[in-house]
PDB file of C-alpha atoms in Angstrom:
ATOM      1  CA  MET F   1      43.040  31.510 -27.467  1.00 45.00           C
ATOM      2  CA  ASN F   2      41.512  34.476 -29.363  1.00 43.00           C
ATOM      3  CA  GLN F   3      38.004  35.816 -28.771  1.00 40.00           C
ATOM      4  CA  ASP F   4      36.478  34.039 -31.790  1.00 43.00           C
ATOM      5  CA  THR F   5      37.970  30.684 -30.768  1.00 41.00           C
ATOM      6  CA  ARG F   6      36.807  31.133 -27.175  1.00 39.00           C
ATOM      7  CA  ALA F   7      33.265  31.956 -28.332  1.00 39.00           C
ATOM      8  CA  MET F   8      33.236  28.901 -30.593  1.00 37.00           C
ATOM      9  CA  SER F   9      34.389  26.689 -27.691  1.00 39.00           C
ATOM     10  CA  ILE F  10      31.605  28.013 -25.484  1.00 33.00           C
ATOM     11  CA  VAL F  11      29.061  27.269 -28.211  1.00 34.00           C
ATOM     12  CA  HIS F  12      30.393  23.709 -28.554  1.00 38.00           C
ATOM     13  CA  LEU F  13      30.321  23.242 -24.767  1.00 32.00           C
ATOM     14  CA  MET F  14      26.729  24.494 -24.517  1.00 36.00           C
ATOM     15  CA  ALA F  15      25.681  22.183 -27.344  1.00 37.00           C
ATOM     16  CA  ALA F  16      27.354  19.229 -25.635  1.00 36.00           C
ATOM     17  CA  MET F  17      25.634  20.091 -22.357  1.00 32.00           C
ATOM     18  CA  ALA F  18      22.273  20.267 -24.153  1.00 34.00           C
ATOM     19  CA  VAL F  19      22.853  16.808 -25.649  1.00 31.00           C
ATOM     20  CA  ILE F  20      23.731  15.450 -22.201  1.00 29.00           C
ATOM     21  CA  ALA F  21      20.607  17.021 -20.703  1.00 31.00           C
ATOM     22  CA  VAL F  22      18.380  15.566 -23.418  1.00 30.00           C
ATOM     23  CA  SER F  23      20.079  12.188 -23.018  1.00 30.00           C
ATOM     24  CA  THR F  24      19.570  12.301 -19.255  1.00 29.00           C
ATOM     25  CA  ARG F  25      15.891  13.168 -19.628  1.00 30.00           C
ATOM     26  CA  ALA F  26      15.501  10.364 -22.160  1.00 31.00           C
ATOM     27  CA  THR F  27      17.170   7.933 -19.766  1.00 31.00           C
ATOM     28  CA  LEU F  28      14.899   9.005 -16.917  1.00 34.00           C
ATOM     29  CA  ALA F  29      11.862   8.658 -19.128  1.00 37.00           C
ATOM     30  CA  SER F  30      13.033   5.213 -20.254  1.00 38.00           C
ATOM     31  CA  ASP F  31      13.683   4.120 -16.659  1.00 45.00           C
ATOM     32  CA  ALA F  32      10.278   5.434 -15.653  1.00 49.00           C
ATOM     33  CA  ALA F  33       8.437   3.745 -18.555  1.00 83.00           C
ATOM     34  CA  VAL F  34       5.682   1.702 -16.998  1.00 91.00           C
ATOM     35  CA  ARG F  35       3.782  -1.292 -18.347  1.00 93.00           C
ATOM     36  CA  VAL F  36       0.687  -3.021 -17.037  1.00 96.00           C
ATOM     37  CA  ALA F  37      -0.117  -6.639 -17.905  1.00 95.00           C
ATOM     38  CA  ARG F  38      -3.444  -8.212 -16.979  1.00 95.00           C
ATOM     39  CA  ASP F  39      -4.871 -11.706 -17.267  1.00 95.00           C
ATOM     40  CA  GLU F  40      -8.011 -13.351 -15.881  1.00 94.00           C
ATOM     41  CA  SER F  41      -6.840 -13.066 -12.268  1.00 95.00           C
ATOM     42  CA  THR F  42      -3.733 -10.871 -11.953  1.00 96.00           C
ATOM     43  CA  VAL F  43      -2.431  -7.390 -12.757  1.00 97.00           C
ATOM     44  CA  ASP F  44       1.352  -6.933 -12.962  1.00 98.00           C
ATOM     45  CA  ILE F  45       3.055  -3.536 -12.996  1.00 98.00           C
ATOM     46  CA  VAL F  46       6.580  -3.281 -14.415  1.00 96.00           C
ATOM     47  CA  ALA F  47       8.827  -0.199 -14.673  1.00 94.00           C
ATOM     48  CA  GLY F  48      11.407  -0.593 -17.415  1.00 90.00           C
ATOM     49  CA  GLN F  49      12.834  -4.052 -16.682  1.00 89.00           C
ATOM     50  CA  ARG F  50      11.954  -3.897 -12.966  1.00 93.00           C
ATOM     51  CA  PRO F  51       8.901  -5.557 -11.412  1.00 96.00           C
ATOM     52  CA  VAL F  52       6.944  -3.210  -9.133  1.00 98.00           C
ATOM     53  CA  LEU F  53       3.979  -5.208  -7.886  1.00 98.00           C
ATOM     54  CA  SER F  54       1.530  -7.985  -8.629  1.00 98.00           C
ATOM     55  CA  TYR F  55      -2.157  -7.675  -7.730  1.00 98.00           C
ATOM     56  CA  LEU F  56      -4.482 -10.670  -7.434  1.00 97.00           C
ATOM     57  CA  TYR F  57      -7.850  -9.154  -8.204  1.00 97.00           C
ATOM     58  CA  GLN F  58     -10.001 -12.266  -8.110  1.00 88.00           C
ATOM     59  CA  ALA F  59      -7.818 -15.329  -7.554  1.00 73.00           C
ATOM     60  CA  SER F  60      -8.666 -15.469  -3.841  1.00 80.00           C
ATOM     61  CA  PRO F  61     -12.190 -16.575  -2.938  1.00 82.00           C
ATOM     62  CA  TYR F  62     -12.270 -14.026  -0.101  1.00 92.00           C
ATOM     63  CA  LYS F  63     -10.345 -10.866  -0.917  1.00 95.00           C
ATOM     64  CA  PRO F  64      -8.060  -9.347  -3.559  1.00 97.00           C
ATOM     65  CA  CYS F  65      -4.555  -8.360  -2.500  1.00 97.00           C
ATOM     66  CA  VAL F  66      -1.167  -7.097  -3.609  1.00 98.00           C
ATOM     67  CA  ASN F  67       0.585 -10.449  -3.354  1.00 97.00           C
ATOM     68  CA  GLN F  68       4.035  -9.209  -4.428  1.00 98.00           C
ATOM     69  CA  LEU F  69       5.694  -5.835  -3.823  1.00 98.00           C
ATOM     70  CA  PHE F  70       9.303  -5.266  -4.832  1.00 98.00           C
ATOM     71  CA  THR F  71      12.138  -3.041  -3.660  1.00 98.00           C
ATOM     72  CA  PRO F  72      13.941  -1.003  -6.347  1.00 96.00           C
ATOM     73  CA  SER F  73      16.546  -3.810  -6.580  1.00 96.00           C
ATOM     74  CA  GLY F  74      13.820  -6.419  -7.157  1.00 96.00           C
ATOM     75  CA  LEU F  75      13.346  -8.057  -3.724  1.00 98.00           C
ATOM     76  CA  ASN F  76       9.774  -9.119  -2.926  1.00 98.00           C
ATOM     77  CA  ILE F  77       8.778  -8.314   0.674  1.00 98.00           C
ATOM     78  CA  LEU F  78       5.287  -9.884   0.842  1.00 98.00           C
ATOM     79  CA  ARG F  79       4.016 -13.360   1.735  1.00 97.00           C
ATOM     80  CA  ASP F  80       0.559 -14.486   0.637  1.00 95.00           C
ATOM     81  CA  SER F  81      -1.613 -16.949   2.565  1.00 92.00           C
ATOM     82  CA  PRO F  82       1.022 -18.662   4.755  1.00 91.00           C
ATOM     83  CA  HIS F  83       0.104 -21.993   6.341  1.00 90.00           C
ATOM     84  CA  ASP F  84      -0.110 -20.548   9.860  1.00 90.00           C
ATOM     85  CA  HIS F  85      -2.608 -17.830   8.861  1.00 92.00           C
ATOM     86  CA  VAL F  86      -4.035 -18.596   5.424  1.00 91.00           C
ATOM     87  CA  HIS F  87      -6.236 -15.495   5.611  1.00 91.00           C
ATOM     88  CA  HIS F  88      -3.164 -13.228   5.612  1.00 92.00           C
ATOM     89  CA  HIS F  89      -3.095 -12.100   2.005  1.00 95.00           C
ATOM     90  CA  ALA F  90       0.174 -10.172   1.682  1.00 97.00           C
ATOM     91  CA  LEU F  91      -0.994  -6.527   1.404  1.00 98.00           C
ATOM     92  CA  MET F  92      -4.762  -6.467   1.961  1.00 98.00           C
ATOM     93  CA  PHE F  93      -7.587  -4.354   3.372  1.00 98.00           C
ATOM     94  CA  ALA F  94     -10.375  -5.784   5.539  1.00 98.00           C
ATOM     95  CA  VAL F  95     -12.627  -4.954   8.505  1.00 98.00           C
ATOM     96  CA  SER F  96     -15.851  -6.409   9.864  1.00 98.00           C
ATOM     97  CA  VAL F  97     -19.305  -5.222   8.760  1.00 98.00           C
ATOM     98  CA  ASN F  98     -22.288  -5.711  11.064  1.00 97.00           C
ATOM     99  CA  GLY F  99     -20.306  -8.345  12.946  1.00 95.00           C
ATOM    100  CA  ILE F 100     -19.366 -10.251   9.766  1.00 96.00           C
ATOM    101  CA  SER F 101     -15.605 -10.556   9.389  1.00 96.00           C
ATOM    102  CA  PHE F 102     -13.977  -9.844   6.050  1.00 97.00           C
ATOM    103  CA  TRP F 103     -10.577 -10.486   7.635  1.00 96.00           C
ATOM    104  CA  GLU F 104     -11.036 -14.080   8.790  1.00 92.00           C
ATOM    105  CA  GLU F 105     -11.674 -16.873   6.305  1.00 90.00           C
ATOM    106  CA  ARG F 106     -13.687 -19.415   8.230  1.00 84.00           C
ATOM    107  CA  PRO F 107     -16.538 -20.918   6.195  1.00 81.00           C
ATOM    108  CA  GLY F 108     -19.815 -19.990   7.816  1.00 81.00           C
ATOM    109  CA  PRO F 109     -22.320 -17.171   8.293  1.00 85.00           C
ATOM    110  CA  GLN F 110     -19.851 -14.882  10.094  1.00 89.00           C
ATOM    111  CA  THR F 111     -17.384 -14.617   7.191  1.00 93.00           C
ATOM    112  CA  GLY F 112     -17.751 -12.330   4.188  1.00 96.00           C
ATOM    113  CA  SER F 113     -15.887 -11.935   0.919  1.00 95.00           C
ATOM    114  CA  GLN F 114     -14.854  -9.094  -1.383  1.00 97.00           C
ATOM    115  CA  VAL F 115     -16.092  -9.861  -4.890  1.00 96.00           C
ATOM    116  CA  ASN F 116     -14.667  -8.264  -8.013  1.00 96.00           C
ATOM    117  CA  ARG F 117     -17.311  -6.449 -10.039  1.00 96.00           C
ATOM    118  CA  GLU F 118     -15.129  -4.454 -12.417  1.00 97.00           C
ATOM    119  CA  ILE F 119     -11.449  -3.664 -12.869  1.00 97.00           C
ATOM    120  CA  ALA F 120      -9.566  -1.220 -15.067  1.00 97.00           C
ATOM    121  CA  THR F 121      -5.973  -0.060 -15.406  1.00 97.00           C
ATOM    122  CA  ALA F 122      -4.339   3.114 -16.645  1.00 95.00           C
ATOM    123  CA  THR F 123      -0.858   4.567 -17.072  1.00 94.00           C
ATOM    124  CA  ALA F 124       0.359   8.147 -17.313  1.00 91.00           C
ATOM    125  CA  SER F 125       3.713   9.890 -17.745  1.00 85.00           C
ATOM    126  CA  ARG F 126       4.813  13.443 -17.049  1.00 75.00           C
ATOM    127  CA  ASP F 127       8.213  15.118 -16.735  1.00 69.00           C
ATOM    128  CA  GLY F 128      10.065  11.798 -16.736  1.00 68.00           C
ATOM    129  CA  ALA F 129       7.891  10.281 -13.989  1.00 78.00           C
ATOM    130  CA  ALA F 130       5.101   7.785 -14.491  1.00 91.00           C
ATOM    131  CA  THR F 131       2.162   6.260 -12.682  1.00 94.00           C
ATOM    132  CA  ALA F 132       0.235   3.046 -13.100  1.00 96.00           C
ATOM    133  CA  ALA F 133      -3.221   2.775 -11.554  1.00 97.00           C
ATOM    134  CA  ILE F 134      -5.477  -0.171 -10.774  1.00 98.00           C
ATOM    135  CA  ARG F 135      -9.115   0.818 -10.250  1.00 98.00           C
ATOM    136  CA  GLN F 136     -11.469  -1.854  -8.965  1.00 98.00           C
ATOM    137  CA  GLN F 137     -15.139  -1.986  -8.072  1.00 98.00           C
ATOM    138  CA  LEU F 138     -15.880  -4.530  -5.325  1.00 98.00           C
ATOM    139  CA  ASP F 139     -18.961  -5.823  -3.556  1.00 97.00           C
ATOM    140  CA  TRP F 140     -18.504  -6.870   0.065  1.00 98.00           C
ATOM    141  CA  VAL F 141     -20.990  -9.726   0.390  1.00 96.00           C
ATOM    142  CA  ASP F 142     -22.074 -11.965   3.271  1.00 95.00           C
ATOM    143  CA  SER F 143     -22.272 -15.771   3.131  1.00 92.00           C
ATOM    144  CA  ASP F 144     -25.691 -15.477   1.415  1.00 94.00           C
ATOM    145  CA  LYS F 145     -24.104 -13.251  -1.273  1.00 94.00           C
ATOM    146  CA  LYS F 146     -25.995 -10.196  -0.077  1.00 96.00           C
ATOM    147  CA  ALA F 147     -23.994  -7.033  -0.686  1.00 97.00           C
ATOM    148  CA  LEU F 148     -23.309  -5.020   2.462  1.00 98.00           C
ATOM    149  CA  LEU F 149     -20.786  -2.547   1.071  1.00 98.00           C
ATOM    150  CA  ALA F 150     -19.659  -1.239  -2.297  1.00 98.00           C
ATOM    151  CA  GLU F 151     -15.960  -0.401  -2.548  1.00 98.00           C
ATOM    152  CA  ARG F 152     -14.081   1.733  -5.029  1.00 98.00           C
ATOM    153  CA  ARG F 153     -10.440   0.704  -4.643  1.00 98.00           C
ATOM    154  CA  THR F 154      -7.545   2.485  -6.315  1.00 98.00           C
ATOM    155  CA  ILE F 155      -3.926   1.359  -6.152  1.00 98.00           C
ATOM    156  CA  VAL F 156      -1.397   3.705  -7.758  1.00 97.00           C
ATOM    157  CA  ALA F 157       2.290   2.930  -8.292  1.00 97.00           C
ATOM    158  CA  HIS F 158       4.333   6.161  -8.385  1.00 95.00           C
ATOM    159  CA  ILE F 159       7.282   5.327 -10.610  1.00 92.00           C
ATOM    160  CA  ALA F 160      10.478   7.349 -10.027  1.00 81.00           C
ATOM    161  CA  ALA F 161       8.901   9.415  -7.243  1.00 76.00           C
ATOM    162  CA  ASP F 162      12.048   8.471  -5.309  1.00 83.00           C
ATOM    163  CA  PRO F 163      14.722   6.249  -6.906  1.00 86.00           C
ATOM    164  CA  ALA F 164      15.573   4.829  -3.472  1.00 90.00           C
ATOM    165  CA  ALA F 165      12.078   3.448  -2.842  1.00 96.00           C
ATOM    166  CA  THR F 166       9.096   1.762  -4.445  1.00 97.00           C
ATOM    167  CA  LEU F 167       6.042   3.871  -3.629  1.00 97.00           C
ATOM    168  CA  LEU F 168       2.331   3.175  -3.955  1.00 97.00           C
ATOM    169  CA  THR F 169      -0.958   4.656  -2.790  1.00 98.00           C
ATOM    170  CA  TRP F 170      -3.812   2.459  -1.563  1.00 98.00           C
ATOM    171  CA  ARG F 171      -7.195   4.186  -1.526  1.00 98.00           C
ATOM    172  CA  THR F 172     -10.405   2.503  -0.349  1.00 98.00           C
ATOM    173  CA  ARG F 173     -13.836   4.168  -0.517  1.00 98.00           C
ATOM    174  CA  LEU F 174     -16.628   2.261   1.222  1.00 98.00           C
ATOM    175  CA  THR F 175     -20.339   3.011   0.789  1.00 98.00           C
ATOM    176  CA  PRO F 176     -23.245   0.980   2.227  1.00 98.00           C
ATOM    177  CA  ALA F 177     -24.873  -1.098  -0.499  1.00 97.00           C
ATOM    178  CA  GLN F 178     -28.350  -0.287   0.820  1.00 91.00           C
ATOM    179  CA  ASP F 179     -28.876   0.185   4.538  1.00 93.00           C
ATOM    180  CA  ALA F 180     -26.629   1.714   7.185  1.00 97.00           C
ATOM    181  CA  VAL F 181     -23.814  -0.533   8.411  1.00 98.00           C
ATOM    182  CA  THR F 182     -21.428  -0.600  11.361  1.00 98.00           C
ATOM    183  CA  LEU F 183     -17.722  -1.192  10.786  1.00 98.00           C
ATOM    184  CA  GLY F 184     -15.721  -2.851  13.549  1.00 98.00           C
ATOM    185  CA  GLY F 185     -13.324  -5.691  14.216  1.00 97.00           C
ATOM    186  CA  SER F 186     -10.184  -6.633  16.071  1.00 97.00           C
ATOM    187  CA  HIS F 187      -7.376  -4.230  16.944  1.00 97.00           C
ATOM    188  CA  TYR F 188      -5.395  -5.207  13.834  1.00 97.00           C
ATOM    189  CA  TYR F 189      -8.167  -4.846  11.213  1.00 98.00           C
ATOM    190  CA  GLY F 190      -7.357  -2.364   8.445  1.00 98.00           C
ATOM    191  CA  LEU F 191      -4.653  -2.224   5.774  1.00 98.00           C
ATOM    192  CA  GLY F 192      -2.346  -5.109   6.701  1.00 98.00           C
ATOM    193  CA  LEU F 193       1.000  -6.456   5.492  1.00 98.00           C
ATOM    194  CA  ARG F 194       2.376  -9.970   6.041  1.00 97.00           C
ATOM    195  CA  PHE F 195       6.086 -10.149   5.277  1.00 98.00           C
ATOM    196  CA  VAL F 196       8.243 -12.888   3.796  1.00 97.00           C
ATOM    197  CA  GLU F 197       9.421 -15.490   6.298  1.00 96.00           C
ATOM    198  CA  SER F 198      13.011 -14.214   6.484  1.00 97.00           C
ATOM    199  CA  MET F 199      11.695 -10.976   8.035  1.00 97.00           C
ATOM    200  CA  ASP F 200       9.990 -12.753  10.945  1.00 95.00           C
ATOM    201  CA  ASN F 201      11.363 -12.484  14.505  1.00 94.00           C
ATOM    202  CA  VAL F 202      14.505 -10.550  13.594  1.00 94.00           C
ATOM    203  CA  GLY F 203      13.351  -7.124  12.422  1.00 94.00           C
ATOM    204  CA  LYS F 204      12.605  -3.870  14.195  1.00 95.00           C
ATOM    205  CA  PHE F 205       9.774  -1.360  14.096  1.00 97.00           C
ATOM    206  CA  ALA F 206      10.084   2.425  14.129  1.00 96.00           C
ATOM    207  CA  ASN F 207       7.639   5.306  13.920  1.00 95.00           C
ATOM    208  CA  GLU F 208       7.591   9.073  13.582  1.00 91.00           C
ATOM    209  CA  ALA F 209       7.456   9.743  17.329  1.00 88.00           C
ATOM    210  CA  ASN F 210       9.813   6.918  18.325  1.00 88.00           C
ATOM    211  CA  ASP F 211       6.958   5.751  20.576  1.00 89.00           C
ATOM    212  CA  PRO F 212       6.654   2.004  21.294  1.00 87.00           C
ATOM    213  CA  GLY F 213       2.892   2.444  21.597  1.00 90.00           C
ATOM    214  CA  GLU F 214       0.137   0.892  23.672  1.00 93.00           C
ATOM    215  CA  VAL F 215       0.571  -2.800  24.541  1.00 95.00           C
ATOM    216  CA  VAL F 216      -2.502  -4.831  23.558  1.00 96.00           C
ATOM    217  CA  ARG F 217      -1.224  -8.356  24.236  1.00 93.00           C
ATOM    218  CA  GLY F 218       2.216  -9.931  24.164  1.00 92.00           C
ATOM    219  CA  ASP F 219       4.366  -7.819  21.865  1.00 91.00           C
ATOM    220  CA  GLU F 220       1.336  -6.559  19.927  1.00 96.00           C
ATOM    221  CA  ARG F 221       1.180  -2.784  20.093  1.00 97.00           C
ATOM    222  CA  LEU F 222      -0.736   0.170  18.699  1.00 97.00           C
ATOM    223  CA  ALA F 223       1.059   3.458  18.033  1.00 96.00           C
ATOM    224  CA  ALA F 224      -0.107   6.771  16.595  1.00 95.00           C
ATOM    225  CA  GLY F 225       1.806   8.884  14.094  1.00 95.00           C
ATOM    226  CA  ALA F 226       2.195   9.836  10.461  1.00 97.00           C
ATOM    227  CA  TRP F 227       4.167   6.699   9.587  1.00 98.00           C
ATOM    228  CA  CYS F 228       5.349   3.337  10.844  1.00 98.00           C
ATOM    229  CA  ALA F 229       8.269   1.323   9.464  1.00 98.00           C
ATOM    230  CA  TYR F 230       9.617  -2.208   9.710  1.00 98.00           C
ATOM    231  CA  THR F 231      13.175  -3.229   8.783  1.00 98.00           C
ATOM    232  CA  GLY F 232      14.224  -6.831   8.242  1.00 97.00           C
ATOM    233  CA  PRO F 233      16.280  -9.067   5.916  1.00 97.00           C
ATOM    234  CA  VAL F 234      15.282 -10.399   2.508  1.00 97.00           C
ATOM    235  CA  GLU F 235      17.755 -12.735   0.801  1.00 96.00           C
ATOM    236  CA  GLY F 236      20.343 -11.633   3.353  1.00 96.00           C
ATOM    237  CA  LYS F 237      19.890  -7.920   2.620  1.00 97.00           C
ATOM    238  CA  PRO F 238      18.093  -5.350   4.815  1.00 97.00           C
ATOM    239  CA  VAL F 239      14.914  -3.747   3.492  1.00 98.00           C
ATOM    240  CA  THR F 240      12.589  -1.190   5.072  1.00 98.00           C
ATOM    241  CA  VAL F 241       8.814  -1.125   4.613  1.00 98.00           C
ATOM    242  CA  VAL F 242       6.887   2.007   5.587  1.00 98.00           C
ATOM    243  CA  VAL F 243       3.159   2.717   5.798  1.00 98.00           C
ATOM    244  CA  PHE F 244       2.093   6.375   5.605  1.00 98.00           C
ATOM    245  CA  ASP F 245      -1.088   7.878   7.008  1.00 98.00           C
ATOM    246  CA  HIS F 246      -2.862  10.617   5.044  1.00 97.00           C
ATOM    247  CA  PRO F 247      -4.024  13.852   6.734  1.00 96.00           C
ATOM    248  CA  ASP F 248      -7.382  13.684   4.926  1.00 96.00           C
ATOM    249  CA  ASN F 249      -8.335  10.353   6.530  1.00 97.00           C
ATOM    250  CA  PRO F 250     -11.370  10.816   8.825  1.00 96.00           C
ATOM    251  CA  ARG F 251      -9.500   9.176  11.696  1.00 97.00           C
ATOM    252  CA  PRO F 252      -5.743   9.241  12.342  1.00 97.00           C
ATOM    253  CA  ALA F 253      -3.986   5.919  11.921  1.00 97.00           C
ATOM    254  CA  ARG F 254      -3.213   3.640  14.830  1.00 97.00           C
ATOM    255  CA  PHE F 255      -0.434   1.377  13.601  1.00 98.00           C
ATOM    256  CA  PHE F 256      -0.590  -2.236  14.752  1.00 98.00           C
ATOM    257  CA  THR F 257       2.787  -3.986  15.071  1.00 98.00           C
ATOM    258  CA  MET F 258       3.934  -7.437  16.107  1.00 96.00           C
ATOM    259  CA  ALA F 259       7.308  -9.120  15.663  1.00 92.00           C
ATOM    260  CA  GLN F 260       6.791 -12.665  17.021  1.00 91.00           C
ATOM    261  CA  PRO F 261       6.120 -15.405  16.102  1.00 93.00           C
ATOM    262  CA  PHE F 262       5.871 -13.564  12.781  1.00 95.00           C
ATOM    263  CA  ALA F 263       6.104  -9.927  11.725  1.00 96.00           C
ATOM    264  CA  TYR F 264       2.964  -7.966  10.904  1.00 98.00           C
ATOM    265  CA  LEU F 265       2.131  -4.306  10.327  1.00 98.00           C
ATOM    266  CA  SER F 266      -1.265  -2.742   9.723  1.00 98.00           C
ATOM    267  CA  ALA F 267      -2.823   0.712   9.598  1.00 98.00           C
ATOM    268  CA  THR F 268      -6.043   0.757  11.620  1.00 98.00           C
ATOM    269  CA  ILE F 269      -8.646   3.373  12.557  1.00 98.00           C
ATOM    270  CA  ASN F 270      -9.302   2.041  16.072  1.00 97.00           C
ATOM    271  CA  LEU F 271     -12.508   0.202  15.140  1.00 98.00           C
ATOM    272  CA  TRP F 272     -12.075  -2.281  17.987  1.00 97.00           C
ATOM    273  CA  LYS F 273     -12.693   0.511  20.515  1.00 97.00           C
ATOM    274  CA  GLU F 274     -14.703   2.915  18.338  1.00 98.00           C
ATOM    275  CA  PRO F 275     -16.937   1.139  15.795  1.00 98.00           C
ATOM    276  CA  LEU F 276     -17.950   3.412  12.942  1.00 98.00           C
ATOM    277  CA  GLU F 277     -21.492   3.692  11.608  1.00 98.00           C
ATOM    278  CA  LEU F 278     -21.894   4.450   7.922  1.00 98.00           C
ATOM    279  CA  LYS F 279     -25.348   5.707   7.032  1.00 97.00           C
ATOM    280  CA  ALA F 280     -26.925   4.954   3.671  1.00 96.00           C
ATOM    281  CA  GLY F 281     -25.304   7.167   1.048  1.00 95.00           C
ATOM    282  CA  GLU F 282     -22.261   8.036   3.179  1.00 97.00           C
ATOM    283  CA  THR F 283     -18.735   7.111   2.086  1.00 98.00           C
ATOM    284  CA  LEU F 284     -15.704   6.281   4.194  1.00 98.00           C
ATOM    285  CA  ASP F 285     -12.638   7.443   2.256  1.00 98.00           C
ATOM    286  CA  LEU F 286      -9.283   6.044   3.433  1.00 98.00           C
ATOM    287  CA  ARG F 287      -5.892   6.603   1.835  1.00 98.00           C
ATOM    288  CA  TYR F 288      -2.496   5.186   2.786  1.00 98.00           C
ATOM    289  CA  GLY F 289       0.966   5.113   1.277  1.00 98.00           C
ATOM    290  CA  VAL F 290       3.284   2.107   1.219  1.00 98.00           C
ATOM    291  CA  ALA F 291       7.001   2.538   0.523  1.00 98.00           C
ATOM    292  CA  VAL F 292       9.711  -0.108   0.242  1.00 98.00           C
ATOM    293  CA  PHE F 293      13.402   0.798   0.514  1.00 98.00           C
ATOM    294  CA  ASP F 294      16.500  -1.271  -0.115  1.00 97.00           C
ATOM    295  CA  GLY F 295      18.568  -1.022   3.055  1.00 96.00           C
ATOM    296  CA  GLU F 296      17.709   0.503   6.418  1.00 97.00           C
ATOM    297  CA  ALA F 297      15.933   3.786   5.744  1.00 97.00           C
ATOM    298  CA  THR F 298      16.548   6.715   8.086  1.00 96.00           C
ATOM    299  CA  GLY F 299      13.858   8.861   9.660  1.00 96.00           C
ATOM    300  CA  GLU F 300      15.020  11.721   7.457  1.00 96.00           C
ATOM    301  CA  GLN F 301      14.583   9.639   4.286  1.00 96.00           C
ATOM    302  CA  ILE F 302      11.150   8.474   5.385  1.00 97.00           C
ATOM    303  CA  GLY F 303      10.036  11.996   6.311  1.00 97.00           C
ATOM    304  CA  LYS F 304      11.167  13.346   2.952  1.00 96.00           C
ATOM    305  CA  LEU F 305       9.285  10.653   1.045  1.00 97.00           C
ATOM    306  CA  LEU F 306       6.187  11.174   3.206  1.00 97.00           C
ATOM    307  CA  LYS F 307       6.155  14.854   2.252  1.00 96.00           C
ATOM    308  CA  ASN F 308       6.659  13.931  -1.413  1.00 95.00           C
ATOM    309  CA  TRP F 309       3.853  11.349  -1.283  1.00 96.00           C
ATOM    310  CA  ARG F 310       1.409  13.753   0.319  1.00 95.00           C
ATOM    311  CA  GLY F 311       2.172  16.228  -2.442  1.00 92.00           C
ATOM    312  CA  LEU F 312       1.542  13.589  -5.090  1.00 91.00           C
ATOM    313  CA  THR F 313      -1.827  12.711  -3.523  1.00 89.00           C
ATOM    314  CA  LYS F 314      -2.930  16.252  -2.686  1.00 77.00           C
ATOM    315  CA  GLU F 315      -5.483  16.448  -5.456  1.00 57.00           C
ATOM    316  CA  GLY F 316      -6.524  12.823  -4.960  1.00 52.00           C
ATOM    317  CA  ASP F 317      -7.839  10.243  -7.401  1.00 54.00           C
ATOM    318  CA  LYS F 318     -11.299  11.043  -8.691  1.00 51.00           C
TER     319      LYS F 318
END
């Protein structure tokens, strides 16, 4: 091969590589393309042809929730309002306010509800990755419909942040509606997840420190750490669900876990032992990550995604 021929071959090879690179970027962008569909009660987020999550923003009379959350292969890991605990709404956030429970759903003066005031959605794309955000304004009202708290809730799906996992951020900002309030509740109040029935009784929990945690009652435990995970089967296949704590939260997470007679995981801020007073004009700002893997995720995988997620949320949602 002479010098001219060799040079021409290199040019052709570089051109082919450029086409491949452009094609790959286009494919990534196409895979990351995100759509949001909304009706009178539900917001659905879809990436390409893959469902990501479904959010019931006012179908429940008591509290909105993410009622479906899917692994990258399309397996839903959440169960909404099961017969044994109808107040378990899949992925939800609730605490008590001045002794009024927003977790329980027993008609009467001691039960409150989270009422939708306004909801908006937005999508964005950059460098082949995309996000879809749900931003909701909620009033936490007592049985007389008096507002005790105003909440700004933001749920962000991070598309293609890690192809091995579905990743979202849940951010709740609570401000007293008028007067100071005290937040409290049981040891499991916070951001809670109820799993599909096939994950009950047979899964296993893990956390950053490999610490079983403090026993509260039975197999109910509370453990500290940057993350807590649960692995169990869905449609005969293992999946792993992880909840991440954020370093900017005013209190470190205490992760509640139970495996029997059903599986439950929640991120709490220890309100059962340390109630928190919010003065008029103050805001409690809480942020958590939720990741769902196909298969049994390793500690190394989880740690890598935690670092990635914290980078994605460093600047926060305004």
